[in-house]
JSON list of C-alpha atoms and ligand atoms in Angstrom, two decimals:
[
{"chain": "A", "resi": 290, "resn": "UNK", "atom": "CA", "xyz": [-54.32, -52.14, 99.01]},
{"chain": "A", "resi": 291, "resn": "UNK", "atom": "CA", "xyz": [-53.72, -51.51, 95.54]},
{"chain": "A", "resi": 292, "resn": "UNK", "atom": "CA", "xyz": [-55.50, -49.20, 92.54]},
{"chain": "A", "resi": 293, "resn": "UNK", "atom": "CA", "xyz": [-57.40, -51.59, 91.05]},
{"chain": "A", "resi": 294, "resn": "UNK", "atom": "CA", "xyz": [-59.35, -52.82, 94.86]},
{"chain": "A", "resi": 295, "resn": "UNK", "atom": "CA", "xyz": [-60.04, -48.72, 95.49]},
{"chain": "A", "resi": 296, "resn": "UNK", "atom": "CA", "xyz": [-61.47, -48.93, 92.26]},
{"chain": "A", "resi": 297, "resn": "UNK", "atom": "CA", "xyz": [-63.15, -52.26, 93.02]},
{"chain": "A", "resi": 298, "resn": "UNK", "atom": "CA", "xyz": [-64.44, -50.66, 96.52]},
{"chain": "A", "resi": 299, "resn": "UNK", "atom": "CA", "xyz": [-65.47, -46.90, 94.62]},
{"chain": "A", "resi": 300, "resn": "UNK", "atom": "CA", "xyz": [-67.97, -49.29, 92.41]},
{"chain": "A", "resi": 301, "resn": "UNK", "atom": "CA", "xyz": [-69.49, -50.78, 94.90]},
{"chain": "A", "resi": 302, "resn": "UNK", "atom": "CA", "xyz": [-69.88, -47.97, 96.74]},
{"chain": "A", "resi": 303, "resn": "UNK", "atom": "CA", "xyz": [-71.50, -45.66, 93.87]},
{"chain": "A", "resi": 304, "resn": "UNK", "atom": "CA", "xyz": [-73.72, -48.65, 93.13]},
{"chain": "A", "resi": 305, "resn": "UNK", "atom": "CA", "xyz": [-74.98, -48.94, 96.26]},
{"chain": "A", "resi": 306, "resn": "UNK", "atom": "CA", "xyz": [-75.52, -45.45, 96.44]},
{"chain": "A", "resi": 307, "resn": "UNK", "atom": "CA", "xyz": [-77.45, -45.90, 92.95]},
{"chain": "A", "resi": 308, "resn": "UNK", "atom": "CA", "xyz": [-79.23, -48.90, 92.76]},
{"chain": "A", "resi": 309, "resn": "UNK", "atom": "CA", "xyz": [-80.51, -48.69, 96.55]},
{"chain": "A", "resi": 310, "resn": "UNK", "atom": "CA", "xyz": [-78.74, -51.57, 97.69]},
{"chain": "A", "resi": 311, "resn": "UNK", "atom": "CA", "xyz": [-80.51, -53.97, 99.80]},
{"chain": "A", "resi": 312, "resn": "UNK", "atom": "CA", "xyz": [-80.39, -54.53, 103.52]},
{"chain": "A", "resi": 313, "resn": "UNK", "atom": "CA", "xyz": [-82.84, -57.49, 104.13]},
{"chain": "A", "resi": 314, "resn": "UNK", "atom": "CA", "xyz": [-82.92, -61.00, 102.17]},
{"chain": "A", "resi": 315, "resn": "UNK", "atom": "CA", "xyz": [-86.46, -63.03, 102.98]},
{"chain": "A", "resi": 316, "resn": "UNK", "atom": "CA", "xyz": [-86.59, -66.87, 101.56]},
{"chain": "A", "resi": 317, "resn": "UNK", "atom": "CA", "xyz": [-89.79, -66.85, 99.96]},
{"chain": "A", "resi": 318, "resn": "UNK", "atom": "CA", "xyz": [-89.47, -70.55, 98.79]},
{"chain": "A", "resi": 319, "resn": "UNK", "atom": "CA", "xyz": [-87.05, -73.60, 98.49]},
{"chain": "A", "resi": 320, "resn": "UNK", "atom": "CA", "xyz": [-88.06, -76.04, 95.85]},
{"chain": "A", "resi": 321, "resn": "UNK", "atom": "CA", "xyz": [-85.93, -79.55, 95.03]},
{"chain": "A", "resi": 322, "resn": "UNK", "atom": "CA", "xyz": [-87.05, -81.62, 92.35]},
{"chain": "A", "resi": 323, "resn": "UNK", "atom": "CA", "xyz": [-85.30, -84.84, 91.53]},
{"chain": "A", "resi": 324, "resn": "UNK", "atom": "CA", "xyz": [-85.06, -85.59, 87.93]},
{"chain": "A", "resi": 325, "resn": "UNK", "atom": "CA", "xyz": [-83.84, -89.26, 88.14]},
{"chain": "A", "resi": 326, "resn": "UNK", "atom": "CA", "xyz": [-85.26, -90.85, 90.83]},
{"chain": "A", "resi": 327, "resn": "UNK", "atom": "CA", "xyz": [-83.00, -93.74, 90.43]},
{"chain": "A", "resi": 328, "resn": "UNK", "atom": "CA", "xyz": [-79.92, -91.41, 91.50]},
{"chain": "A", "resi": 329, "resn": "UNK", "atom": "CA", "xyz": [-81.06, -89.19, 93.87]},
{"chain": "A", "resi": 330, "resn": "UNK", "atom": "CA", "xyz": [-84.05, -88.27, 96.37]},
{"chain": "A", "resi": 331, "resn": "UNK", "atom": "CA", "xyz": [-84.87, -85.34, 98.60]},
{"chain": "A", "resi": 332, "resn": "UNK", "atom": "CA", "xyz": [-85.50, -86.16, 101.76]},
{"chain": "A", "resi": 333, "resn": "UNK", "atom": "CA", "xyz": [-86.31, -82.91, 102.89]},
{"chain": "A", "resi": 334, "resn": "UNK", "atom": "CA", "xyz": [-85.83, -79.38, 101.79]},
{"chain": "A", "resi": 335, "resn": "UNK", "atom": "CA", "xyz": [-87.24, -76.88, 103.53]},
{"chain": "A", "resi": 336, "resn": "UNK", "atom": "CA", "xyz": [-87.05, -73.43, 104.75]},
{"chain": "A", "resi": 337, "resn": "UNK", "atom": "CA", "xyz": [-87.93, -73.42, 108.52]},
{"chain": "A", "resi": 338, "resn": "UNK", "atom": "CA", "xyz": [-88.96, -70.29, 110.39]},
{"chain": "A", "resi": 339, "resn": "UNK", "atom": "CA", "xyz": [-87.94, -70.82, 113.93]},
{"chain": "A", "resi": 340, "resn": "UNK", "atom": "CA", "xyz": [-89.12, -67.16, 115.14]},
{"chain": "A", "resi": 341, "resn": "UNK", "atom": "CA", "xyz": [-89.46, -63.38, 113.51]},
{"chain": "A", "resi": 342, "resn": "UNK", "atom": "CA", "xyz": [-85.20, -63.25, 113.45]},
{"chain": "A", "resi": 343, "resn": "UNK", "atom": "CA", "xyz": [-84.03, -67.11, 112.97]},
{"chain": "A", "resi": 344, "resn": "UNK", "atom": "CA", "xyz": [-84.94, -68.52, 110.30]},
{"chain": "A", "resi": 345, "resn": "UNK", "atom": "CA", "xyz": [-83.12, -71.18, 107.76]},
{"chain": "A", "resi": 346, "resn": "UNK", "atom": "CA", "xyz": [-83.17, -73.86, 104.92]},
{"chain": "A", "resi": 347, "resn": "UNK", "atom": "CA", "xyz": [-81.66, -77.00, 104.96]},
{"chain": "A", "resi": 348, "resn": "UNK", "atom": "CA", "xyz": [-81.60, -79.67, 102.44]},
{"chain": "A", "resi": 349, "resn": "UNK", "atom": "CA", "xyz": [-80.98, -83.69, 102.94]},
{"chain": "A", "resi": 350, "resn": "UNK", "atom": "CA", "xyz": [-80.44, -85.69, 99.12]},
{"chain": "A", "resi": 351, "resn": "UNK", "atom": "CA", "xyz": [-79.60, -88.98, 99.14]},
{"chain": "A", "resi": 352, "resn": "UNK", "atom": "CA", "xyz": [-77.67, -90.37, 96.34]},
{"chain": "A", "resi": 353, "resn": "UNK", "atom": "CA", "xyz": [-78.49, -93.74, 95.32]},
{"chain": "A", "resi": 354, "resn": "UNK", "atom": "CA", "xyz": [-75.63, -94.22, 92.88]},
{"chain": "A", "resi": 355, "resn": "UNK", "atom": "CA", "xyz": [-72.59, -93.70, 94.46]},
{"chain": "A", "resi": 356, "resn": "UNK", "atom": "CA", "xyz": [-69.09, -92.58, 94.26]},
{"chain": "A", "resi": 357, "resn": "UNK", "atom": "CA", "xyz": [-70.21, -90.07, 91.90]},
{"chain": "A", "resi": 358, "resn": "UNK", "atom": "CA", "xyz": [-67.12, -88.39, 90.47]},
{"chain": "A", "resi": 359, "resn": "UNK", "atom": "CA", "xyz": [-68.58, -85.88, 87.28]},
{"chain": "A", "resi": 360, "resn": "UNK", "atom": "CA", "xyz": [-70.30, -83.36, 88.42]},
{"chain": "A", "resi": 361, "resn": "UNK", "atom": "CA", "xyz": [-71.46, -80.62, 86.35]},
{"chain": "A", "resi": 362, "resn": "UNK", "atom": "CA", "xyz": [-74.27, -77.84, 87.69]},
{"chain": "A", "resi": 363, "resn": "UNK", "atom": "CA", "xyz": [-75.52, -74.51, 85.97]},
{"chain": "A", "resi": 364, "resn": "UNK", "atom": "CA", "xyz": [-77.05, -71.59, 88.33]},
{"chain": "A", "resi": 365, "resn": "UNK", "atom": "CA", "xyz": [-79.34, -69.40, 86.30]},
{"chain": "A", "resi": 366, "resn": "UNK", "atom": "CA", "xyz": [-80.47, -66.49, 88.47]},
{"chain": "A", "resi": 367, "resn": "UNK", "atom": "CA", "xyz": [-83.95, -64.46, 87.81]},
{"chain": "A", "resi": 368, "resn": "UNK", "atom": "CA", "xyz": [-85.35, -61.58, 88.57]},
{"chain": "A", "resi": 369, "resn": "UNK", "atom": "CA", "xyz": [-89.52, -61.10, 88.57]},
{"chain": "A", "resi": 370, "resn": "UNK", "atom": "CA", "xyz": [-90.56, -57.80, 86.32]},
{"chain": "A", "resi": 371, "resn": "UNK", "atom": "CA", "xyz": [-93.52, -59.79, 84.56]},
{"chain": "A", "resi": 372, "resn": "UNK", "atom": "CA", "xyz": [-93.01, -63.40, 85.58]},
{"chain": "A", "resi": 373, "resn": "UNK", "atom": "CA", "xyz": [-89.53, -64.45, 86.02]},
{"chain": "A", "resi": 374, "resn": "UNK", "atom": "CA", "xyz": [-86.94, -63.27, 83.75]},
{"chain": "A", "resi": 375, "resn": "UNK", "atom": "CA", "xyz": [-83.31, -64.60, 83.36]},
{"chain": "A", "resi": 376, "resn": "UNK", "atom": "CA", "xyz": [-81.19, -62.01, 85.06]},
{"chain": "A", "resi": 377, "resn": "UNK", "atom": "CA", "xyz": [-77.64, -61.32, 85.90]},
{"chain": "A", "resi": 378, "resn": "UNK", "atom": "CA", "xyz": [-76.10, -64.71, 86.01]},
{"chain": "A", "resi": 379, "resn": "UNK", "atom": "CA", "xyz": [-76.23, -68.05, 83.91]},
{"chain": "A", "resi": 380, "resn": "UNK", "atom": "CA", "xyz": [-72.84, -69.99, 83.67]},
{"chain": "A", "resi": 381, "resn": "UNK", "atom": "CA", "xyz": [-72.19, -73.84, 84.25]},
{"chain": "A", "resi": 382, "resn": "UNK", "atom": "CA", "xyz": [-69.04, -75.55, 86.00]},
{"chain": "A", "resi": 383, "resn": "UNK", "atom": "CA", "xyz": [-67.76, -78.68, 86.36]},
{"chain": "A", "resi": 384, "resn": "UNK", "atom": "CA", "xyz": [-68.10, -78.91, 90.49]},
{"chain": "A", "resi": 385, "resn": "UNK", "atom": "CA", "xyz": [-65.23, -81.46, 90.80]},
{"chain": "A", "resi": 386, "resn": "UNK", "atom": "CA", "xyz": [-62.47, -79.49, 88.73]},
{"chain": "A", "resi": 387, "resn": "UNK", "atom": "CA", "xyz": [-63.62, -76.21, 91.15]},
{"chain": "A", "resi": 388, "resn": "UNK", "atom": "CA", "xyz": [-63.66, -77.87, 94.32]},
{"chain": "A", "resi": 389, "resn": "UNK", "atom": "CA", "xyz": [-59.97, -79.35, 93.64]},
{"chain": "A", "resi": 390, "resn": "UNK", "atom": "CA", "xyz": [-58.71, -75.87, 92.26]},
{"chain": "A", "resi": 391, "resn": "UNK", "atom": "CA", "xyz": [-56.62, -74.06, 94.53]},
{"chain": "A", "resi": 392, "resn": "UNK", "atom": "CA", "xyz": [-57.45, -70.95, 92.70]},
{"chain": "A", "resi": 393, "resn": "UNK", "atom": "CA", "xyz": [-60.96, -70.65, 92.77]},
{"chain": "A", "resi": 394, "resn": "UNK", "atom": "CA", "xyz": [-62.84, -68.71, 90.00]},
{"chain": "A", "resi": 395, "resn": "UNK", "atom": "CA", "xyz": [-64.68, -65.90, 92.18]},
{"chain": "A", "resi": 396, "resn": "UNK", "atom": "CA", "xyz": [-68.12, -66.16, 90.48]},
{"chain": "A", "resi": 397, "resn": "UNK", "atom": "CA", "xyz": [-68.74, -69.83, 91.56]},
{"chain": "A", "resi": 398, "resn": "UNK", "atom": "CA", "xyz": [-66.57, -69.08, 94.58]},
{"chain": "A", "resi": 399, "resn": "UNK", "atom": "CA", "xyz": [-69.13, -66.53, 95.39]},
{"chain": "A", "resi": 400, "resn": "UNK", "atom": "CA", "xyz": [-71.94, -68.75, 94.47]},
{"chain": "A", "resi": 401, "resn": "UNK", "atom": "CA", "xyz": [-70.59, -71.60, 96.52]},
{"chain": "A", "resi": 402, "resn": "UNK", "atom": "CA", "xyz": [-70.06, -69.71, 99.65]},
{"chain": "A", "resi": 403, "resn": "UNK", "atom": "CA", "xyz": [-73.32, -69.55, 100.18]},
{"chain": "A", "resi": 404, "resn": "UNK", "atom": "CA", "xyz": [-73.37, -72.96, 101.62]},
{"chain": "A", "resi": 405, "resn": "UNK", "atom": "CA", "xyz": [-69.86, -74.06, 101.59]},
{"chain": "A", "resi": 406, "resn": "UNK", "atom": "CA", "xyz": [-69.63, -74.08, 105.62]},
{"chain": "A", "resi": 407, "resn": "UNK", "atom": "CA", "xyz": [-72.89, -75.10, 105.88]},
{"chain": "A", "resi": 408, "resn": "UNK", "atom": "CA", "xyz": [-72.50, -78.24, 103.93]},
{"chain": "A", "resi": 409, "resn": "UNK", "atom": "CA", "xyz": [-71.19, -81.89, 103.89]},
{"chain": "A", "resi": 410, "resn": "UNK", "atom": "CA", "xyz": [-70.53, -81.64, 100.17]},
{"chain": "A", "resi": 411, "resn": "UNK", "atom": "CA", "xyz": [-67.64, -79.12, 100.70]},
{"chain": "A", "resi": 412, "resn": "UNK", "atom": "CA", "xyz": [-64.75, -81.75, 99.80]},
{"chain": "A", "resi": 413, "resn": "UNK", "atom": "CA", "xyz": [-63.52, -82.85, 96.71]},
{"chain": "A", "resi": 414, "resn": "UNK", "atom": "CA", "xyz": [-64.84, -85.18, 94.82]},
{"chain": "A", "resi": 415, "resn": "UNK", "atom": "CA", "xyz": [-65.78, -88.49, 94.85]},
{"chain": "A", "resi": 416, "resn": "UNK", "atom": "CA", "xyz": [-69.43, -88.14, 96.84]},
{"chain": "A", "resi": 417, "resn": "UNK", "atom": "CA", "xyz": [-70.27, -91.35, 97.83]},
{"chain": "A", "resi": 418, "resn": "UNK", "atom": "CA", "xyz": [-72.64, -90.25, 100.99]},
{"chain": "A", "resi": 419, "resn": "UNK", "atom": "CA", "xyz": [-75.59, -88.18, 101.68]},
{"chain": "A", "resi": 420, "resn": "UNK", "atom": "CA", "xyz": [-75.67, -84.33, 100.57]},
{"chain": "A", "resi": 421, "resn": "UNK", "atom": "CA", "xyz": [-76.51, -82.47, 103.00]},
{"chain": "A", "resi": 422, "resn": "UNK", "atom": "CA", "xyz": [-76.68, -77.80, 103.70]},
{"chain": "A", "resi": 423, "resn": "UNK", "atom": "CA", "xyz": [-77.94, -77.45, 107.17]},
{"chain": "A", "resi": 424, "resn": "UNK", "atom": "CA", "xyz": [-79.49, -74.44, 108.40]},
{"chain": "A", "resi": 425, "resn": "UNK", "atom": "CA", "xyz": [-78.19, -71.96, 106.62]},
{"chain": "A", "resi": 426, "resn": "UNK", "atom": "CA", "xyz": [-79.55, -68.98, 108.23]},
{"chain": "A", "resi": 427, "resn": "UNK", "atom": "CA", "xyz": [-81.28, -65.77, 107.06]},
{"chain": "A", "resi": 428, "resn": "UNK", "atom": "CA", "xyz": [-78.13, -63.64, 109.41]},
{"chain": "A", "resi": 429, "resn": "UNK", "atom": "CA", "xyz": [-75.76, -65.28, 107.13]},
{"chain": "A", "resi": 430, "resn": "UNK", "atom": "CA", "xyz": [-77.76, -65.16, 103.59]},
{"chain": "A", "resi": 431, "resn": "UNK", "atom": "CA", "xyz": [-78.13, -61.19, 104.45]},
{"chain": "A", "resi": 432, "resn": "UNK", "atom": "CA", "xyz": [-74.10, -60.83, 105.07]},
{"chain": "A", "resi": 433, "resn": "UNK", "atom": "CA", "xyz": [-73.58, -62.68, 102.08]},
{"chain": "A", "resi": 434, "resn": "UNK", "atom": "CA", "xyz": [-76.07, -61.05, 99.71]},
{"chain": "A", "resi": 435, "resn": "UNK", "atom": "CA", "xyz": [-75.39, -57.57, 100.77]},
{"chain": "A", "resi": 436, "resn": "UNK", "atom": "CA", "xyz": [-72.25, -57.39, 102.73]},
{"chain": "A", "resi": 437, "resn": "UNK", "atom": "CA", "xyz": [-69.98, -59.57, 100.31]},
{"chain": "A", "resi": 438, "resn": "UNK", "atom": "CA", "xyz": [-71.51, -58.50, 97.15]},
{"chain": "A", "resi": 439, "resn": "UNK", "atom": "CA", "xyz": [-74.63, -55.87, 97.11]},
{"chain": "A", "resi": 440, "resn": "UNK", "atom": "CA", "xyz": [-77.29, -56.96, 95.19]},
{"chain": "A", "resi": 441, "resn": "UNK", "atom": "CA", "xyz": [-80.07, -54.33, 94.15]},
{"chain": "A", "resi": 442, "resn": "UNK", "atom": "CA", "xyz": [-83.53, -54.82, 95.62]},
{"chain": "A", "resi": 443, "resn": "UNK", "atom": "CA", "xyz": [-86.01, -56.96, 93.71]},
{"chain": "A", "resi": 444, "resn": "UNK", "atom": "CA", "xyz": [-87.59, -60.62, 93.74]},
{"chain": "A", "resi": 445, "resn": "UNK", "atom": "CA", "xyz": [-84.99, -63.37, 92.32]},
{"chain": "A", "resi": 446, "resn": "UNK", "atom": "CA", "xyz": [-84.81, -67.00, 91.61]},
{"chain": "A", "resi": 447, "resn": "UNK", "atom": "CA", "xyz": [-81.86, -69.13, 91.83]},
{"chain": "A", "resi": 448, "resn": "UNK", "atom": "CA", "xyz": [-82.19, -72.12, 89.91]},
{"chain": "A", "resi": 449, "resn": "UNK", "atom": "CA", "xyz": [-79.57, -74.37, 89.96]},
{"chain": "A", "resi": 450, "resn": "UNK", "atom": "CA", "xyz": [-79.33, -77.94, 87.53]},
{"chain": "A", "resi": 451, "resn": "UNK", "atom": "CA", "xyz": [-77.43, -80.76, 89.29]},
{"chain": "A", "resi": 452, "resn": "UNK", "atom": "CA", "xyz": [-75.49, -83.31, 86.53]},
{"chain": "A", "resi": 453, "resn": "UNK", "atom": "CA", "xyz": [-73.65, -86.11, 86.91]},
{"chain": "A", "resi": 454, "resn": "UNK", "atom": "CA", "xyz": [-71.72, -87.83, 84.23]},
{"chain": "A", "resi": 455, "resn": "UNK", "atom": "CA", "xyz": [-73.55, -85.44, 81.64]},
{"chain": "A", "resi": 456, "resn": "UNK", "atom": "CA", "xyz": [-77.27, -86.37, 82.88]},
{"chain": "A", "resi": 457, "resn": "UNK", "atom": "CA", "xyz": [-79.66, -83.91, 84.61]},
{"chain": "A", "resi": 458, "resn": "UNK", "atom": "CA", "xyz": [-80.25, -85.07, 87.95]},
{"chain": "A", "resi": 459, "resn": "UNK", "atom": "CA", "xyz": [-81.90, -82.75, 90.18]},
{"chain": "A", "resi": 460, "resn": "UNK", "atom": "CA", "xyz": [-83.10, -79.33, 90.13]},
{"chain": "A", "resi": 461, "resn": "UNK", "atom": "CA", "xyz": [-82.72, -77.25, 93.21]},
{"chain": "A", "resi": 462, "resn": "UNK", "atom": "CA", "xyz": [-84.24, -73.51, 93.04]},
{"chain": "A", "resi": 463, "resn": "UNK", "atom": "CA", "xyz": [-84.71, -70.72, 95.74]},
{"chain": "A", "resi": 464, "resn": "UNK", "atom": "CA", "xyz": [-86.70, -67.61, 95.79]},
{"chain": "A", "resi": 465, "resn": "UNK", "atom": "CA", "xyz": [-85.87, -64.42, 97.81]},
{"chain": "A", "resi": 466, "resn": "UNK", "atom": "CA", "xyz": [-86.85, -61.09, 98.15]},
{"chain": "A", "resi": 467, "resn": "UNK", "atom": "CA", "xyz": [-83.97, -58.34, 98.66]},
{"chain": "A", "resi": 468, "resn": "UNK", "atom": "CA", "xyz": [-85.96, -54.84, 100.40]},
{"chain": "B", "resi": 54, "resn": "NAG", "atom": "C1", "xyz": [-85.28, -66.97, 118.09]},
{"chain": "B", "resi": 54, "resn": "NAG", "atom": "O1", "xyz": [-84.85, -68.30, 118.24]},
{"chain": "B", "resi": 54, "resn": "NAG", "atom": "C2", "xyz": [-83.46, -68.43, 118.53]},
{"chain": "B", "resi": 54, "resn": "NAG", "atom": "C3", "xyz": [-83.10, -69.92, 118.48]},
{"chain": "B", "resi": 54, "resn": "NAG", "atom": "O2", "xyz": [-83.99, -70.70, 119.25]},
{"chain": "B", "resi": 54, "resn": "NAG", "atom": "C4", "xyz": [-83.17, -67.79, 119.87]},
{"chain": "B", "resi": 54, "resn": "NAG", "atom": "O3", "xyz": [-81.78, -67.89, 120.17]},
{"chain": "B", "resi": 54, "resn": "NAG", "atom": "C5", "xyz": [-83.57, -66.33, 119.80]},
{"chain": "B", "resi": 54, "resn": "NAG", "atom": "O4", "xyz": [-83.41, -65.73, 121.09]},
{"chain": "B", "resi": 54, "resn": "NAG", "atom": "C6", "xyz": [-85.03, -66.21, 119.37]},
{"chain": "B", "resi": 54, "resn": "NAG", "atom": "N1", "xyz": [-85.35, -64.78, 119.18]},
{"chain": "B", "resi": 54, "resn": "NAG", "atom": "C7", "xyz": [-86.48, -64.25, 119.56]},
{"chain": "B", "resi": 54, "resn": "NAG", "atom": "C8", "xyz": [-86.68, -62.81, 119.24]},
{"chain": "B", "resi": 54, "resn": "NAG", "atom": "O5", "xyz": [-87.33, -64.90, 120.14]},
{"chain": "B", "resi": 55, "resn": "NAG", "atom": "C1", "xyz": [-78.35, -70.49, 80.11]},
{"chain": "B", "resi": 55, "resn": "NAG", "atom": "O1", "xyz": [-77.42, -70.77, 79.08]},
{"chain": "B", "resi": 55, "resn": "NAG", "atom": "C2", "xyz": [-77.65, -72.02, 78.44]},
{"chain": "B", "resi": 55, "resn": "NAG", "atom": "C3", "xyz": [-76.51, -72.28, 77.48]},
{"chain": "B", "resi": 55, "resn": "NAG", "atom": "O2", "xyz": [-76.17, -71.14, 76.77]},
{"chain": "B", "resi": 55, "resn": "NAG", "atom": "C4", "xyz": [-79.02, -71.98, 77.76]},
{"chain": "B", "resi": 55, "resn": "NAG", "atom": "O3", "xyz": [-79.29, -73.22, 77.13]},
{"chain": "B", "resi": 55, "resn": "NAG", "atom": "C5", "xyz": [-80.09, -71.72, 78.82]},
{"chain": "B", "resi": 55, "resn": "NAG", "atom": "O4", "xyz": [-81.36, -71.58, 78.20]},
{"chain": "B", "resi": 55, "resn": "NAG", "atom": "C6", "xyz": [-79.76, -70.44, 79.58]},
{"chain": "B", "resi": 55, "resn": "NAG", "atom": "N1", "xyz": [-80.69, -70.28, 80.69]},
{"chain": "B", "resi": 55, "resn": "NAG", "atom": "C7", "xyz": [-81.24, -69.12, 81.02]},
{"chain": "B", "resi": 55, "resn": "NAG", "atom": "C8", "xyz": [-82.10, -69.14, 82.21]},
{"chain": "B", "resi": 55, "resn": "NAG", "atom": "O5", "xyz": [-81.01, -68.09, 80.41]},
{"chain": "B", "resi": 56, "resn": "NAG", "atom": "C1", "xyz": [-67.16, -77.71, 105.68]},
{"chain": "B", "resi": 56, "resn": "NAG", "atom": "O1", "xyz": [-68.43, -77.69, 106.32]},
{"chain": "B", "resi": 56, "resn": "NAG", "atom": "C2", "xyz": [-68.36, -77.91, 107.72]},
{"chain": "B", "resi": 56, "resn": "NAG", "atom": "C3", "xyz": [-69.76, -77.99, 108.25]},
{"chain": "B", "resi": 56, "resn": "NAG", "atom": "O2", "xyz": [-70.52, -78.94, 107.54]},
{"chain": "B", "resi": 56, "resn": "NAG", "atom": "C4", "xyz": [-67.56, -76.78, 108.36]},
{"chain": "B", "resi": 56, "resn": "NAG", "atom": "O3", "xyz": [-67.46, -77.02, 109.74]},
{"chain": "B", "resi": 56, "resn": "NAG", "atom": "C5", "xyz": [-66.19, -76.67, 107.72]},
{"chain": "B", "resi": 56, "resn": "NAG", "atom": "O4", "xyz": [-65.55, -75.52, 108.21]},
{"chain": "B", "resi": 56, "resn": "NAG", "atom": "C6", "xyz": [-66.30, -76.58, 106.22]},
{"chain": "B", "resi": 56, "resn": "NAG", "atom": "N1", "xyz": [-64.97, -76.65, 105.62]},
{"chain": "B", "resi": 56, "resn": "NAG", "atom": "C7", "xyz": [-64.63, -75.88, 104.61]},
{"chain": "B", "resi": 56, "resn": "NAG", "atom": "C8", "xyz": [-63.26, -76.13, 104.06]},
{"chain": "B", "resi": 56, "resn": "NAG", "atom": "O5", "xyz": [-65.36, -75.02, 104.13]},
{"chain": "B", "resi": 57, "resn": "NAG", "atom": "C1", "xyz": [-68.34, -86.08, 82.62]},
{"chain": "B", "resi": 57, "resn": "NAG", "atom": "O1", "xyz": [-69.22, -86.95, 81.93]},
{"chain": "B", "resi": 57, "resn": "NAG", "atom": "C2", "xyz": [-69.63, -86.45, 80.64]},
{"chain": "B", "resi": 57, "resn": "NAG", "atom": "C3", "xyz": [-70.64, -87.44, 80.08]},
{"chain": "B", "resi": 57, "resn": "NAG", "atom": "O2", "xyz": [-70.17, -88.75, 80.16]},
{"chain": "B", "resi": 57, "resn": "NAG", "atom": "C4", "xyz": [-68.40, -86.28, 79.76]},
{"chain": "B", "resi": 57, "resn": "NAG", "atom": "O3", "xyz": [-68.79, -85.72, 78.53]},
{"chain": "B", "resi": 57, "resn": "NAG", "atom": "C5", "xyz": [-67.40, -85.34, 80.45]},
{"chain": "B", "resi": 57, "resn": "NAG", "atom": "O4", "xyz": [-66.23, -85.23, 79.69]},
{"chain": "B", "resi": 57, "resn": "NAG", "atom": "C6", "xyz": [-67.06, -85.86, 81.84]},
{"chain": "B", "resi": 57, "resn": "NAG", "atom": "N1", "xyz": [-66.23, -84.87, 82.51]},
{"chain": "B", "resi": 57, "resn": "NAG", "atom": "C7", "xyz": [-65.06, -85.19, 83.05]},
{"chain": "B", "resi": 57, "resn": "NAG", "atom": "C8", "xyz": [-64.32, -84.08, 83.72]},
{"chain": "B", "resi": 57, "resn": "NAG", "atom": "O5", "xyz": [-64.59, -86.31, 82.99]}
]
């Protein structure tokens, strides 16, 4: 364990201490809106309370146009003061160079591992089937929003832009609460 990681971990720690880390992550809503309905269509995507504890959201594309082999996406993240107000994060990858890179930057890493085991589309590319994140659960959200990364507390959006070969897509965007 070196310097720079007990510095890393001290951070963390003073933020979490500061900023009254989270403990609890609700989905407040799951919205996927196809932007070319020639290439791709939602056929669910949903967030699907099972009881008070399990709950999850899931989301089934189907891609019309296949092998798709550019893929570019931007995540924007928000946070509600007044309305919705870009917060934190905006950056835009090309999905098909990270998914083939051994060394994988941590920001999208962390981004990604949100629904990397939860997903069919965690292979490199070409796509030429389905897309599919199944029930990914509230438990893991939680470990991953506060464990792996604290977040302070607060209302956020996710938006994410799905493009292939330089063309908007799809939109996919989720809203949570962290109290
Ligand atoms: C909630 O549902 C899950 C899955 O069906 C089950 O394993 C769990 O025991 C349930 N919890 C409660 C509190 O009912
Ligand atoms: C994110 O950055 C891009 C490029 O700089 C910009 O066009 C876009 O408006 C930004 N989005 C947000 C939510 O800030
Ligand atoms: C890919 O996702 C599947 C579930 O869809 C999971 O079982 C597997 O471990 C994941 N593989 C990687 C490399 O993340
Ligand atoms: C993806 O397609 C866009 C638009 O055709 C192009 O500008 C870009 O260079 C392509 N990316 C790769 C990695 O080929």
């Amino acid at each position: 364990m070196g310097f720079q990681y007990s510095i890393v971990i001290g951070v963390l720690l003073l933020a979490h201490h500061i900023l009254e880390i989270s403990s609890r992550i609700e989905l407040t809503n799951l919205k996927c809106i196809p932007r070319d309905e020639k290439f791709i269509l939602f056929e669910y995507c949903r967030i699907k309370s099972v009881n008070r504890t399990y709950k999850y959201f899931s989301v089934h594309a189907k891609l019309l146009q296949g092998p798709v082999s550019n893929i570019t996406v931007n995540v924007a993240t928000y946070k509600r003061y007044n309305g919705y107000k870009p917060s934190l994060y905006n950056f835009t990858f090309d999905a098909c160079k990270f998914l083939a890179s051994k060394n994988k930057n941590i920001l999208y890493n962390y981004f990604y591992g949100f629904v990397s085991q939860h997903s069919n589309m965690n292979h490199t590319c070409p796509f030429d089937h389905d897309l599919i994140v199944d029930k990914v659960t509230i438990g893991f959200l939680n470990h991953q929003a506060t464990a792996v990364l604290p977040i302070p507390k607060g209302d956020y959006a996710v938006f994410t832009r799905w493009y292939a070969y330089g063309k908007l897509r799809a939109d996919v965007r989720v809203y949570a609460t962290l109290s």
